[in-house]
Amino acid sequence: MLRAMQPLIIPRKEHRVSRKKLPPNVLRTLYRLRDNGFTAYLMGGCVRDLLLERTPKDFDIATDARPGQIKRLFRNCRLVGRRFRLAHLHFADGILEVSTFRADALSDESDMERPVPNHHKPRHLKDDSGMVLRDNVFGTPEQDALRRDFTINALAYNIADFSVIDYTTGLADLRDGLIRPIGDPYVRFTEDPVRMLRAVRFAASHDFVIEPAAWETLCTLSSTISRASPARLYEEMLKLFLLGAAGRAFGLLNISGLLAALFPMLSNWLGGNTQRLNIMNANLETLDCRCRMGMPPSPALFFAAFFGPLLAETTLAGRRDGIPGRLTRDAACTDLMKECSETVSIPGKVANQLRNILAMQHSLHSVPPRRPSVIVKRPEFADALAYLHLEGTLGGENQSALEWWDAFLSGKSSSIIAETPADEASAKRRRRRKRRHRAKGTPVK
Ligand code: ATP
Ligand code: MG
């Protein structure tokens, strides 16, 4: 091994990254850049995962070729991004991102980008608190590595000699299972608060530990997460919770204060209540189990599992006061979504699906249900049934309903549950009534 002034270079025979593990399009792209005289590295999460012998979710290529040069080399290339141009190579099986090495917000002097005529805006911009608003200059491979979030995400694989390059302490941290921000955690989490969620995500999904000083800083800064854009936070929520480590991620969010900043109502409701925490944990563990079985939950099912117990309790309280369950649940759901619109903006479509999943529980619970073959055709049926299963794992009173639906779906009990002619006739009558109401302009309930 060779430790130069800065980077640690690990030759091919001393690491586990094999070209056999790279998709052919990725390999071909790296070769074409190299054969045309450019430096070409795989960088970031894909190198981390290859070293851990996990299958990377995506592959990112970094190069010293400028966007225009990349475009000339690849016919399937489209340049995207208004200020920092990225190359997207379009293949039949997806898009491969190729980016020119970038420098971070503090290394303006090394900017290799040629000035753009009539271009007066600074290429780096932070707001008063230090959050990066704009960050787009070309740089060296080392600068590109050091602007990344965590040491384990800053490793590179060099197609020129098949070596792995470590510009920080990435390899040691990977071996020790540590999530360590590159540089001062306070500065890095302030520049981009979403890095706090990324730290939690990698700690949960890789079963790693966030380095103690960074964890302390994360807990101090947790309330600043709300400065990130709600749309970006929603995307991060999905990555955090739909990939099989939701239970662990939730625990870290809760104790760090991130949960309170993102979902104040839910966090208040949970408080220190062990029973409620147990319900939440059981729900998330069941979703994780589904992920391991290759059935990741839809966003709507996840949010139903996340908010469902809180909404169920509110609904019950409303019923005790004589208010119909549906009304209380809808009102509570609207309050939750309103709160979310300022933090994690859940798209309207997902919010509606979530409402439907919860609303359908009433029909799924009754045994035997009325008009089951109509129920199964509803778009949210699969998720609603999965939700019924979630409740089942908590030992709820829905065992008989679960058994009934399992039998129905496997076709075993078709003779018992076939809709009676009376059922069908009454459904027809209802449909006719609805049509008449609509024709008269009366809103249909
Ligand atoms: P995943 O397995 O979820 O894809 P990843 O580490 O590859 O994890 P990506 O979101 O694909 O994450 O990002 C690719 C790389 O870009 C990261 O590994 C990291 O080096 C860098 N990166 C991503 N987001 C940030 C950020 N907010 N700040 C700094 N670097 C980042
Ligand atoms: Mg990735």
PDB file of C-alpha atoms and ligand atoms in Angstrom, residues 43-46 48-49 56-60 198 201-202 239, ligand 2:
ATOM      1  CA  MET A  43     -17.189   7.464  -6.532  1.00  0.00           C
ATOM      2  CA  GLY A  44     -19.414   7.620  -3.498  1.00  0.00           C
ATOM      3  CA  GLY A  45     -21.922   5.101  -2.200  1.00  0.00           C
ATOM      4  CA  CYS A  46     -21.305   2.510  -4.914  1.00  0.00           C
ATOM      5  CA  ARG A  48     -18.679   1.822  -0.243  1.00  0.00           C
ATOM      6  CA  ASP A  49     -21.215  -0.899  -1.078  1.00  0.00           C
ATOM      7  CA  PRO A  56     -25.065  -0.768  -4.916  1.00  0.00           C
ATOM      8  CA  LYS A  57     -28.404   0.937  -5.573  1.00  0.00           C
ATOM      9  CA  ASP A  58     -26.816   3.135  -8.228  1.00  0.00           C
ATOM     10  CA  PHE A  59     -23.404   3.859  -9.718  1.00  0.00           C
ATOM     11  CA  ASP A  60     -21.942   7.344  -9.962  1.00  0.00           C
ATOM     12  CA  ARG A 198     -28.430  10.673   5.705  1.00  0.00           C
ATOM     13  CA  ARG A 201     -30.073   6.364   7.194  1.00  0.00           C
ATOM     14  CA  PHE A 202     -26.578   4.904   6.782  1.00  0.00           C
ATOM     15  CA  LYS A 239     -35.273   6.376   1.524  1.00  0.00           C
TER      16      LYS A 239
HETATM   17 MG    MG B   2     -26.217   5.975  -4.505  1.00  0.00          MG
END
